[in-house]
Short mmCIF file of N, CA and C in Angstrom, two decimals:
data_model
loop_
_atom_site.label_atom_id
_atom_site.label_comp_id
_atom_site.label_asym_id
_atom_site.label_seq_id
_atom_site.Cartn_x
_atom_site.Cartn_y
_atom_site.Cartn_z
N ARG T 1 11.48 10.64 10.45
CA ARG T 1 11.97 12.05 10.43
C ARG T 1 11.13 12.92 9.36
N ALA T 2 11.01 12.12 8.28
CA ALA T 2 10.25 12.83 7.10
C ALA T 2 8.73 13.13 7.62
N LEU T 3 8.03 12.23 8.16
CA LEU T 3 6.76 12.46 8.63
C LEU T 3 6.73 13.67 9.67
N GLN T 4 7.72 13.54 10.53
CA GLN T 4 7.76 14.80 11.53
C GLN T 4 7.95 16.07 10.79
N GLN T 5 8.82 16.15 9.79
CA GLN T 5 8.89 17.40 9.09
C GLN T 5 7.54 17.86 8.31
N HIS T 6 6.82 16.78 7.69
CA HIS T 6 5.65 17.08 7.01
C HIS T 6 4.62 17.79 8.12
N LEU T 7 4.57 16.99 9.33
CA LEU T 7 3.61 17.47 10.46
C LEU T 7 4.15 18.80 10.81
N ALA T 8 5.27 19.11 11.08
CA ALA T 8 5.70 20.52 11.42
C ALA T 8 5.32 21.56 10.40
N VAL T 9 5.28 21.27 9.22
CA VAL T 9 4.72 22.27 8.17
C VAL T 9 3.37 22.39 8.17
N LEU T 10 2.49 21.38 8.42
CA LEU T 10 1.13 21.33 8.26
C LEU T 10 0.52 21.76 9.63
N ASP T 11 1.14 21.62 10.73
CA ASP T 11 0.53 21.86 12.10
C ASP T 11 1.73 22.26 12.94
N PRO T 12 2.25 23.40 12.78
CA PRO T 12 3.49 23.74 13.61
C PRO T 12 3.19 23.73 15.15
N ALA T 13 2.08 23.93 15.44
CA ALA T 13 1.80 24.11 17.06
C ALA T 13 1.35 22.84 17.55
N GLY T 14 1.02 21.81 16.63
CA GLY T 14 0.84 20.49 17.23
C GLY T 14 -0.60 20.29 17.65
N LEU T 15 -1.58 21.22 17.18
CA LEU T 15 -2.84 21.31 17.81
C LEU T 15 -3.86 20.63 17.10
N ARG T 16 -3.73 20.29 15.95
CA ARG T 16 -4.75 19.39 15.02
C ARG T 16 -4.81 18.00 15.59
N PRO T 17 -5.86 17.52 15.74
CA PRO T 17 -6.02 15.84 16.04
C PRO T 17 -5.58 15.18 14.90
N ARG T 18 -4.70 14.12 15.18
CA ARG T 18 -4.04 13.36 14.32
C ARG T 18 -4.98 12.04 14.05
N VAL T 19 -5.19 11.87 12.70
CA VAL T 19 -6.14 10.66 12.38
C VAL T 19 -5.44 9.91 11.30
N THR T 20 -5.42 8.63 11.04
CA THR T 20 -4.97 7.87 10.02
C THR T 20 -6.17 7.24 9.39
N VAL T 21 -6.07 7.28 8.07
CA VAL T 21 -7.18 6.55 7.17
C VAL T 21 -6.39 5.50 6.38
N CYS T 22 -6.43 4.23 6.97
CA CYS T 22 -5.70 3.13 6.02
C CYS T 22 -6.69 2.43 5.08
N ILE T 23 -6.57 2.71 3.88
CA ILE T 23 -7.61 2.26 2.86
C ILE T 23 -7.19 0.90 2.31
N GLY T 24 -8.26 0.09 2.02
CA GLY T 24 -8.03 -1.22 1.57
C GLY T 24 -9.06 -2.16 2.06
N THR T 25 -8.80 -3.40 1.80
CA THR T 25 -9.68 -4.50 2.14
C THR T 25 -9.04 -5.69 2.53
N ASP T 26 -9.45 -6.49 3.54
CA ASP T 26 -8.79 -7.87 3.86
C ASP T 26 -9.24 -8.82 2.98
N ARG T 27 -9.77 -8.64 1.89
CA ARG T 27 -10.35 -9.73 0.81
C ARG T 27 -9.54 -9.68 -0.41
N SER T 28 -8.44 -8.86 -0.43
CA SER T 28 -7.54 -8.92 -1.39
C SER T 28 -6.10 -8.68 -1.01
N THR T 29 -5.26 -9.60 -1.17
CA THR T 29 -3.82 -9.52 -0.66
C THR T 29 -3.17 -8.27 -1.00
N GLY T 30 -3.19 -7.82 -2.23
CA GLY T 30 -2.50 -6.63 -2.57
C GLY T 30 -3.24 -5.36 -2.04
N ASP T 31 -4.47 -5.43 -1.74
CA ASP T 31 -5.04 -4.20 -1.31
C ASP T 31 -5.29 -4.40 0.25
N SER T 32 -4.58 -5.28 0.79
CA SER T 32 -4.65 -5.29 2.48
C SER T 32 -3.60 -4.38 3.11
N LEU T 33 -2.79 -3.80 2.44
CA LEU T 33 -1.65 -2.92 2.81
C LEU T 33 -2.27 -2.14 3.82
N GLY T 34 -3.21 -1.14 3.65
CA GLY T 34 -3.84 -0.09 4.37
C GLY T 34 -4.42 -0.71 5.70
N PRO T 35 -5.22 -1.73 5.55
CA PRO T 35 -5.63 -2.47 6.76
C PRO T 35 -4.70 -3.11 7.76
N ILE T 36 -3.75 -3.61 7.00
CA ILE T 36 -2.59 -4.24 7.87
C ILE T 36 -1.76 -3.10 8.68
N VAL T 37 -1.48 -1.89 7.80
CA VAL T 37 -0.98 -0.72 8.66
C VAL T 37 -1.75 -0.31 9.80
N GLY T 38 -3.11 -0.20 9.62
CA GLY T 38 -3.94 0.30 10.66
C GLY T 38 -3.93 -0.68 11.80
N THR T 39 -4.00 -2.05 11.58
CA THR T 39 -3.89 -2.82 12.81
C THR T 39 -2.61 -2.92 13.37
N ARG T 40 -1.58 -2.69 12.62
CA ARG T 40 -0.19 -2.60 13.22
C ARG T 40 -0.06 -1.20 14.19
N LEU T 41 -0.69 -0.32 13.68
CA LEU T 41 -0.61 0.94 14.57
C LEU T 41 -1.29 0.77 15.73
N LEU T 42 -2.43 0.03 15.77
CA LEU T 42 -3.07 -0.14 17.14
C LEU T 42 -2.32 -1.08 17.75
N ASP T 43 -1.62 -2.05 17.38
CA ASP T 43 -0.62 -2.93 18.10
C ASP T 43 0.46 -2.25 18.68
N LEU T 44 0.89 -1.24 18.09
CA LEU T 44 2.06 -0.40 18.45
C LEU T 44 1.65 0.69 19.62
N GLY T 45 0.38 0.87 19.70
CA GLY T 45 -0.11 1.75 20.74
C GLY T 45 0.20 3.28 20.13
N THR T 46 0.27 3.45 18.76
CA THR T 46 0.55 4.59 18.14
C THR T 46 -0.48 5.72 18.67
N PRO T 47 0.13 7.08 19.05
CA PRO T 47 -0.74 8.09 19.52
C PRO T 47 -1.61 8.66 18.33
N VAL T 48 -2.52 7.93 17.79
CA VAL T 48 -3.34 8.45 16.63
C VAL T 48 -4.59 7.80 16.57
N THR T 49 -5.57 8.36 15.99
CA THR T 49 -6.95 7.67 15.77
C THR T 49 -6.84 6.99 14.57
N VAL T 50 -7.20 5.62 14.46
CA VAL T 50 -6.94 4.99 13.36
C VAL T 50 -8.50 4.49 12.82
N TYR T 51 -8.53 4.76 11.52
CA TYR T 51 -9.66 4.35 10.80
C TYR T 51 -9.08 3.25 9.77
N GLY T 52 -9.54 2.09 9.58
CA GLY T 52 -9.13 1.15 8.62
C GLY T 52 -8.13 0.18 9.24
N THR T 53 -8.65 -1.03 9.65
CA THR T 53 -7.97 -2.11 10.15
C THR T 53 -8.40 -3.35 9.48
N LEU T 54 -7.80 -4.60 9.79
CA LEU T 54 -8.28 -5.79 9.36
C LEU T 54 -9.71 -6.11 9.78
N ALA T 55 -9.86 -5.75 10.91
CA ALA T 55 -11.29 -6.00 11.53
C ALA T 55 -12.34 -5.20 11.09
N LYS T 56 -11.91 -3.84 10.70
CA LYS T 56 -12.83 -3.04 10.24
C LYS T 56 -12.31 -2.16 9.19
N PRO T 57 -12.19 -2.66 8.00
CA PRO T 57 -11.53 -1.95 6.77
C PRO T 57 -12.36 -0.77 6.36
N VAL T 58 -11.62 0.28 5.77
CA VAL T 58 -12.11 1.26 5.11
C VAL T 58 -11.88 1.14 3.56
N HIS T 59 -13.00 1.03 2.79
CA HIS T 59 -12.78 0.61 1.42
C HIS T 59 -13.62 1.46 0.55
N ALA T 60 -13.96 1.17 -0.74
CA ALA T 60 -14.66 1.92 -1.64
C ALA T 60 -16.03 2.20 -1.31
N THR T 61 -16.65 0.99 -0.56
CA THR T 61 -18.06 1.25 -0.40
C THR T 61 -18.34 2.13 1.03
N ASN T 62 -17.45 2.25 1.93
CA ASN T 62 -17.57 3.20 3.15
C ASN T 62 -16.63 4.03 3.46
N LEU T 63 -15.96 4.51 2.26
CA LEU T 63 -14.90 5.58 2.39
C LEU T 63 -15.59 6.91 2.60
N GLN T 64 -16.67 7.29 1.91
CA GLN T 64 -17.32 8.59 1.93
C GLN T 64 -17.92 8.61 3.35
N GLU T 65 -18.63 7.58 3.88
CA GLU T 65 -19.07 7.53 5.21
C GLU T 65 -18.08 7.75 6.21
N THR T 66 -16.95 7.04 5.94
CA THR T 66 -15.90 7.16 7.13
C THR T 66 -15.44 8.62 7.21
N LEU T 67 -15.29 9.31 6.04
CA LEU T 67 -14.74 10.71 5.91
C LEU T 67 -15.82 11.74 6.68
N GLU T 68 -17.05 11.46 6.41
CA GLU T 68 -18.12 12.15 7.06
C GLU T 68 -18.02 12.00 8.56
N GLU T 69 -17.85 10.84 9.10
CA GLU T 69 -17.75 10.61 10.50
C GLU T 69 -16.52 11.30 11.02
N ILE T 70 -15.44 11.19 10.42
CA ILE T 70 -14.29 11.84 10.83
C ILE T 70 -14.32 13.43 10.95
N TYR T 71 -15.04 14.01 9.96
CA TYR T 71 -15.34 15.44 10.06
C TYR T 71 -16.33 15.89 10.98
N SER T 72 -17.13 14.87 11.44
CA SER T 72 -18.15 15.25 12.26
C SER T 72 -17.59 15.02 13.87
N VAL T 73 -16.61 14.17 13.97
CA VAL T 73 -16.06 14.00 15.42
C VAL T 73 -14.88 14.92 15.77
N PHE T 74 -14.02 15.29 14.50
CA PHE T 74 -12.82 16.04 15.02
C PHE T 74 -12.90 17.33 14.26
N ASP T 75 -12.51 18.42 14.91
CA ASP T 75 -12.37 19.70 14.42
C ASP T 75 -11.00 19.83 13.67
N ASN T 76 -11.01 20.11 12.36
CA ASN T 76 -9.76 20.21 11.63
C ASN T 76 -8.77 19.23 11.73
N PRO T 77 -9.10 17.96 11.53
CA PRO T 77 -8.22 16.83 11.74
C PRO T 77 -6.97 16.90 10.77
N LEU T 78 -5.81 16.57 11.23
CA LEU T 78 -4.72 16.28 10.18
C LEU T 78 -4.69 14.84 9.89
N ILE T 79 -5.17 14.49 8.67
CA ILE T 79 -5.31 13.08 8.20
C ILE T 79 -4.13 12.53 7.52
N ILE T 80 -3.62 11.49 7.99
CA ILE T 80 -2.53 10.70 7.38
C ILE T 80 -3.19 9.37 6.56
N ALA T 81 -3.15 9.42 5.26
CA ALA T 81 -3.69 8.42 4.65
C ALA T 81 -2.74 7.37 4.11
N VAL T 82 -3.20 6.25 4.03
CA VAL T 82 -2.45 5.02 3.60
C VAL T 82 -3.08 4.13 2.64
N ASP T 83 -2.40 3.87 1.47
CA ASP T 83 -3.09 2.86 0.43
C ASP T 83 -1.97 2.33 -0.39
N ALA T 84 -2.47 1.11 -0.92
CA ALA T 84 -1.61 0.28 -1.85
C ALA T 84 -1.87 0.86 -3.17
N CYS T 85 -0.87 0.84 -4.14
CA CYS T 85 -1.00 1.15 -5.39
C CYS T 85 -0.31 0.13 -6.30
N LEU T 86 -0.53 0.29 -7.65
CA LEU T 86 0.23 -0.55 -8.52
C LEU T 86 1.15 0.40 -9.44
N GLY T 87 2.18 -0.17 -9.96
CA GLY T 87 3.25 0.63 -10.59
C GLY T 87 4.01 -0.18 -11.57
N ARG T 88 5.20 0.35 -11.78
CA ARG T 88 6.14 -0.35 -12.81
C ARG T 88 6.92 -1.39 -11.97
N SER T 89 7.23 -2.49 -12.81
CA SER T 89 7.93 -3.63 -11.98
C SER T 89 9.05 -3.31 -11.32
N GLU T 90 9.86 -2.29 -11.60
CA GLU T 90 11.12 -1.99 -11.01
C GLU T 90 10.76 -1.11 -9.78
N SER T 91 9.53 -0.65 -9.59
CA SER T 91 9.19 0.02 -8.42
C SER T 91 8.45 -0.86 -7.34
N VAL T 92 8.10 -1.98 -7.64
CA VAL T 92 7.37 -2.87 -6.81
C VAL T 92 8.13 -2.96 -5.50
N GLY T 93 7.67 -2.70 -4.23
CA GLY T 93 8.07 -2.83 -3.10
C GLY T 93 8.43 -1.32 -2.52
N SER T 94 8.33 -0.29 -3.32
CA SER T 94 8.63 1.23 -2.92
C SER T 94 7.59 1.69 -2.17
N ILE T 95 7.85 2.52 -1.28
CA ILE T 95 7.08 3.23 -0.46
C ILE T 95 7.17 4.73 -0.54
N THR T 96 6.17 5.53 -0.71
CA THR T 96 6.35 7.08 -0.84
C THR T 96 5.55 7.66 0.47
N LEU T 97 6.10 8.84 0.66
CA LEU T 97 5.26 9.67 1.53
C LEU T 97 5.19 11.16 0.96
N ALA T 98 4.10 11.63 0.90
CA ALA T 98 3.97 13.05 0.17
C ALA T 98 3.02 13.81 0.87
N SER T 99 3.01 15.03 0.77
CA SER T 99 2.00 15.96 1.13
C SER T 99 0.81 16.02 0.25
N GLY T 100 -0.38 16.39 0.79
CA GLY T 100 -1.44 16.33 -0.09
C GLY T 100 -2.37 15.01 0.10
N ALA T 101 -3.41 15.16 -0.67
CA ALA T 101 -4.48 13.97 -0.60
C ALA T 101 -3.98 12.85 -1.53
N LEU T 102 -4.41 11.74 -1.22
CA LEU T 102 -4.08 10.50 -2.28
C LEU T 102 -5.54 10.35 -2.95
N LYS T 103 -5.51 9.80 -4.10
CA LYS T 103 -6.60 9.37 -4.85
C LYS T 103 -6.96 7.81 -4.66
N PRO T 104 -7.52 7.30 -3.88
CA PRO T 104 -7.71 5.88 -3.85
C PRO T 104 -8.60 5.42 -4.93
N GLY T 105 -8.19 4.08 -5.34
CA GLY T 105 -9.01 3.47 -6.41
C GLY T 105 -8.67 3.82 -7.63
N ALA T 106 -7.56 4.77 -7.98
CA ALA T 106 -7.15 5.37 -9.23
C ALA T 106 -6.63 4.12 -10.13
N GLY T 107 -5.99 3.17 -9.46
CA GLY T 107 -5.47 2.25 -10.25
C GLY T 107 -6.45 1.09 -10.77
N VAL T 108 -7.55 1.16 -10.22
CA VAL T 108 -8.59 0.13 -10.66
C VAL T 108 -9.85 1.06 -11.22
N ASN T 109 -9.59 2.25 -11.71
CA ASN T 109 -10.54 2.97 -12.33
C ASN T 109 -11.82 3.35 -11.38
N LYS T 110 -11.73 3.48 -10.26
CA LYS T 110 -12.76 3.84 -9.15
C LYS T 110 -12.72 5.33 -8.95
N ASP T 111 -13.88 5.94 -8.92
CA ASP T 111 -14.04 7.41 -8.57
C ASP T 111 -14.32 7.49 -7.13
N LEU T 112 -13.31 7.75 -6.29
CA LEU T 112 -13.54 7.94 -4.94
C LEU T 112 -13.03 9.13 -4.43
N PRO T 113 -13.49 9.67 -3.13
CA PRO T 113 -13.11 10.98 -2.74
C PRO T 113 -11.59 11.00 -2.43
N GLN T 114 -10.88 12.09 -2.71
CA GLN T 114 -9.53 12.22 -2.10
C GLN T 114 -9.41 12.29 -0.58
N VAL T 115 -8.29 11.71 -0.14
CA VAL T 115 -8.19 11.60 1.20
C VAL T 115 -6.76 12.04 1.80
N GLY T 116 -6.81 12.77 2.81
CA GLY T 116 -5.42 13.01 3.68
C GLY T 116 -4.83 14.45 3.35
N ASP T 117 -3.99 14.86 4.30
CA ASP T 117 -3.31 16.02 4.27
C ASP T 117 -1.76 15.59 3.90
N ILE T 118 -1.56 14.19 4.32
CA ILE T 118 -0.25 13.65 3.91
C ILE T 118 -0.52 12.33 3.58
N HIS T 119 0.12 11.56 2.82
CA HIS T 119 -0.27 10.14 2.35
C HIS T 119 1.06 9.39 2.19
N PHE T 120 1.00 8.09 2.62
CA PHE T 120 1.83 7.01 2.29
C PHE T 120 1.31 6.16 1.29
N THR T 121 1.86 5.75 0.25
CA THR T 121 1.65 4.83 -0.75
C THR T 121 2.65 3.68 -0.92
N GLY T 122 2.12 2.47 -1.15
CA GLY T 122 3.06 1.30 -1.35
C GLY T 122 2.78 0.71 -2.54
N ILE T 123 3.82 0.67 -3.38
CA ILE T 123 3.60 -0.02 -4.68
C ILE T 123 3.79 -1.69 -4.44
N VAL T 124 2.49 -2.16 -4.49
CA VAL T 124 2.49 -3.76 -4.11
C VAL T 124 2.74 -4.74 -5.25
N ASN T 125 2.38 -4.22 -6.45
CA ASN T 125 2.45 -5.14 -7.53
C ASN T 125 2.62 -4.16 -8.87
N VAL T 126 2.56 -4.80 -10.10
CA VAL T 126 2.61 -4.14 -11.33
C VAL T 126 1.28 -3.80 -11.94
N GLY T 127 1.17 -2.63 -12.36
CA GLY T 127 -0.14 -2.14 -12.92
C GLY T 127 -0.12 -2.05 -14.49
N GLY T 128 -1.36 -1.89 -15.09
CA GLY T 128 -1.48 -1.82 -16.41
C GLY T 128 -2.32 -2.71 -17.18
N TYR T 129 -2.60 -3.98 -16.44
CA TYR T 129 -3.22 -4.86 -17.13
C TYR T 129 -3.99 -5.81 -16.06
N MET T 130 -5.26 -6.03 -16.03
CA MET T 130 -5.96 -7.04 -15.21
C MET T 130 -5.76 -6.60 -13.65
N GLU T 131 -5.91 -5.38 -13.32
CA GLU T 131 -5.58 -5.04 -12.16
C GLU T 131 -6.17 -5.77 -10.89
N TYR T 132 -7.47 -6.10 -10.93
CA TYR T 132 -7.98 -6.79 -9.87
C TYR T 132 -7.27 -8.22 -9.71
N PHE T 133 -7.10 -8.92 -10.79
CA PHE T 133 -6.35 -10.06 -10.82
C PHE T 133 -4.88 -9.89 -10.12
N VAL T 134 -4.15 -8.92 -10.55
CA VAL T 134 -2.93 -8.56 -10.14
C VAL T 134 -3.01 -8.37 -8.55
N LEU T 135 -3.96 -7.52 -8.19
CA LEU T 135 -4.02 -7.39 -6.65
C LEU T 135 -4.30 -8.62 -5.81
N GLN T 136 -5.28 -9.42 -6.32
CA GLN T 136 -5.50 -10.68 -5.62
C GLN T 136 -4.26 -11.58 -5.74
N ASN T 137 -3.39 -11.59 -6.65
CA ASN T 137 -2.12 -12.38 -6.65
C ASN T 137 -0.90 -11.71 -6.38
N THR T 138 -0.95 -10.75 -5.35
CA THR T 138 0.17 -10.21 -4.79
C THR T 138 0.61 -10.94 -3.64
N ARG T 139 2.03 -10.95 -3.54
CA ARG T 139 2.66 -11.88 -2.31
C ARG T 139 2.25 -11.16 -1.12
N LEU T 140 1.58 -11.84 -0.10
CA LEU T 140 1.36 -11.33 1.25
C LEU T 140 2.62 -10.90 2.10
N GLY T 141 3.86 -11.62 1.78
CA GLY T 141 5.05 -11.51 2.61
C GLY T 141 5.53 -9.97 2.16
N LEU T 142 5.39 -9.60 0.83
CA LEU T 142 5.84 -8.15 0.48
C LEU T 142 4.92 -7.14 0.99
N VAL T 143 3.51 -7.35 1.20
CA VAL T 143 2.61 -6.45 1.74
C VAL T 143 2.86 -6.35 3.21
N TRP T 144 3.06 -7.46 3.79
CA TRP T 144 3.35 -7.43 5.09
C TRP T 144 4.56 -6.63 5.61
N LYS T 145 5.71 -6.85 4.90
CA LYS T 145 6.93 -6.13 5.19
C LYS T 145 6.81 -4.59 4.94
N MET T 146 6.00 -4.23 4.02
CA MET T 146 5.80 -2.87 3.58
C MET T 146 4.86 -2.31 4.67
N ALA T 147 3.78 -3.10 5.14
CA ALA T 147 2.90 -2.48 6.03
C ALA T 147 3.66 -2.26 7.51
N ASN T 148 4.61 -3.08 7.74
CA ASN T 148 5.33 -2.96 8.92
C ASN T 148 6.31 -1.61 8.92
N VAL T 149 6.83 -1.42 7.79
CA VAL T 149 7.60 -0.13 7.53
C VAL T 149 6.78 1.00 7.65
N ILE T 150 5.86 1.14 7.05
CA ILE T 150 4.82 2.20 6.94
C ILE T 150 4.29 2.39 8.47
N ALA T 151 3.91 1.31 9.20
CA ALA T 151 3.32 1.52 10.47
C ALA T 151 4.35 1.96 11.35
N ALA T 152 5.61 1.47 11.28
CA ALA T 152 6.77 2.03 12.10
C ALA T 152 7.23 3.43 11.83
N SER T 153 7.10 3.80 10.42
CA SER T 153 7.36 5.10 10.01
C SER T 153 6.26 6.14 10.77
N ILE T 154 5.09 5.73 10.77
CA ILE T 154 4.01 6.74 11.25
C ILE T 154 4.23 6.80 12.83
N HIS T 155 4.31 5.58 13.39
CA HIS T 155 4.55 5.44 14.95
C HIS T 155 5.69 6.44 15.32
N HIS T 156 6.91 6.32 14.71
CA HIS T 156 8.00 7.02 15.11
C HIS T 156 7.86 8.46 14.94
N GLY T 157 7.36 8.81 13.63
CA GLY T 157 7.02 10.05 13.20
C GLY T 157 6.27 10.79 14.06
N LEU T 158 5.11 10.35 14.53
CA LEU T 158 4.24 10.79 15.43
C LEU T 158 4.90 11.08 16.91
N LEU T 159 5.55 9.93 17.36
CA LEU T 159 6.25 10.18 18.52
C LEU T 159 7.40 11.28 18.66
N LEU T 160 7.99 11.47 17.58
CA LEU T 160 8.98 12.53 17.44
C LEU T 160 8.22 13.80 17.39
N ALA T 161 7.19 13.98 16.64
CA ALA T 161 6.47 15.12 16.42
C ALA T 161 5.93 15.51 17.99
N HIS T 162 5.57 14.60 18.71
CA HIS T 162 4.89 14.88 19.99
C HIS T 162 6.05 15.34 21.02
N SER T 163 7.12 14.75 20.86
CA SER T 163 8.26 15.02 21.90
C SER T 163 9.03 16.29 21.69
N GLN T 164 8.87 17.12 20.35
CA GLN T 164 9.43 18.31 20.00
C GLN T 164 8.54 19.47 20.20
N PRO T 165 8.86 20.42 21.19
CA PRO T 165 8.07 21.63 21.23
C PRO T 165 8.13 22.33 19.79
N SER T 166 7.17 23.19 19.70
CA SER T 166 6.90 23.84 18.42
C SER T 166 8.19 24.62 18.00
N GLY T 167 8.72 24.62 16.87
CA GLY T 167 9.76 25.39 16.45
C GLY T 167 11.12 24.70 16.87
N GLU T 168 11.32 23.74 17.65
CA GLU T 168 12.51 23.04 18.11
C GLU T 168 12.97 21.97 17.02
N LYS T 169 14.13 21.93 16.73
CA LYS T 169 14.67 21.02 15.83
C LYS T 169 14.87 19.60 16.47
N ALA T 170 14.71 18.53 15.79
CA ALA T 170 14.92 17.26 16.51
C ALA T 170 16.18 16.98 16.40
N PRO T 171 16.86 16.15 17.31
CA PRO T 171 18.22 15.61 17.23
C PRO T 171 18.52 14.88 16.09
N PRO T 172 19.60 14.70 15.45
CA PRO T 172 19.77 13.82 14.52
C PRO T 172 19.55 12.31 14.77
N SER T 173 18.96 11.65 13.67
CA SER T 173 18.55 10.24 13.98
C SER T 173 18.73 9.46 12.82
N GLY T 174 18.76 8.07 12.89
CA GLY T 174 18.91 7.26 11.59
C GLY T 174 17.50 7.06 11.00
N LEU T 175 16.38 7.59 11.75
CA LEU T 175 15.14 7.27 11.15
C LEU T 175 14.81 8.31 10.14
N GLN T 176 14.30 7.75 8.77
CA GLN T 176 13.92 8.65 7.87
C GLN T 176 12.42 8.29 7.29
#
């Protein structure tokens, strides 16, 4: 429901093409959150164009090129970005959804372009020291569980947004 509300604010008429950019790499357990989400979205048949899967990840070396492709193919796309991040130990496993762009690579001191009109982040491990090592040694089970929650949230949020005419409120639901 939270995603549906964000979509209603950013695109009340539902006219902008929906695109997800799931950032990360399949070569690092902690950084595979985005590509797993992208793969799960395809598996679910989610009504969205997906960039960033396990088979074709979007990462630091092809992010700019991917964004250029998106903006050349779509007119005014509404981009939902997904990325893993590092945080405090008590926050590991937390997922956030927020308006605005995310800054991929910030946790590992990379200067990459900002991505998204809305973004999901998942705190996959503890940050602050030896970030690359920490990402490499993140538990796959946690990343998998978080990816499934994010993919289901995007899937259901987009289905709810597609099913509601502009301005009509959605019926109460247990989905958040």
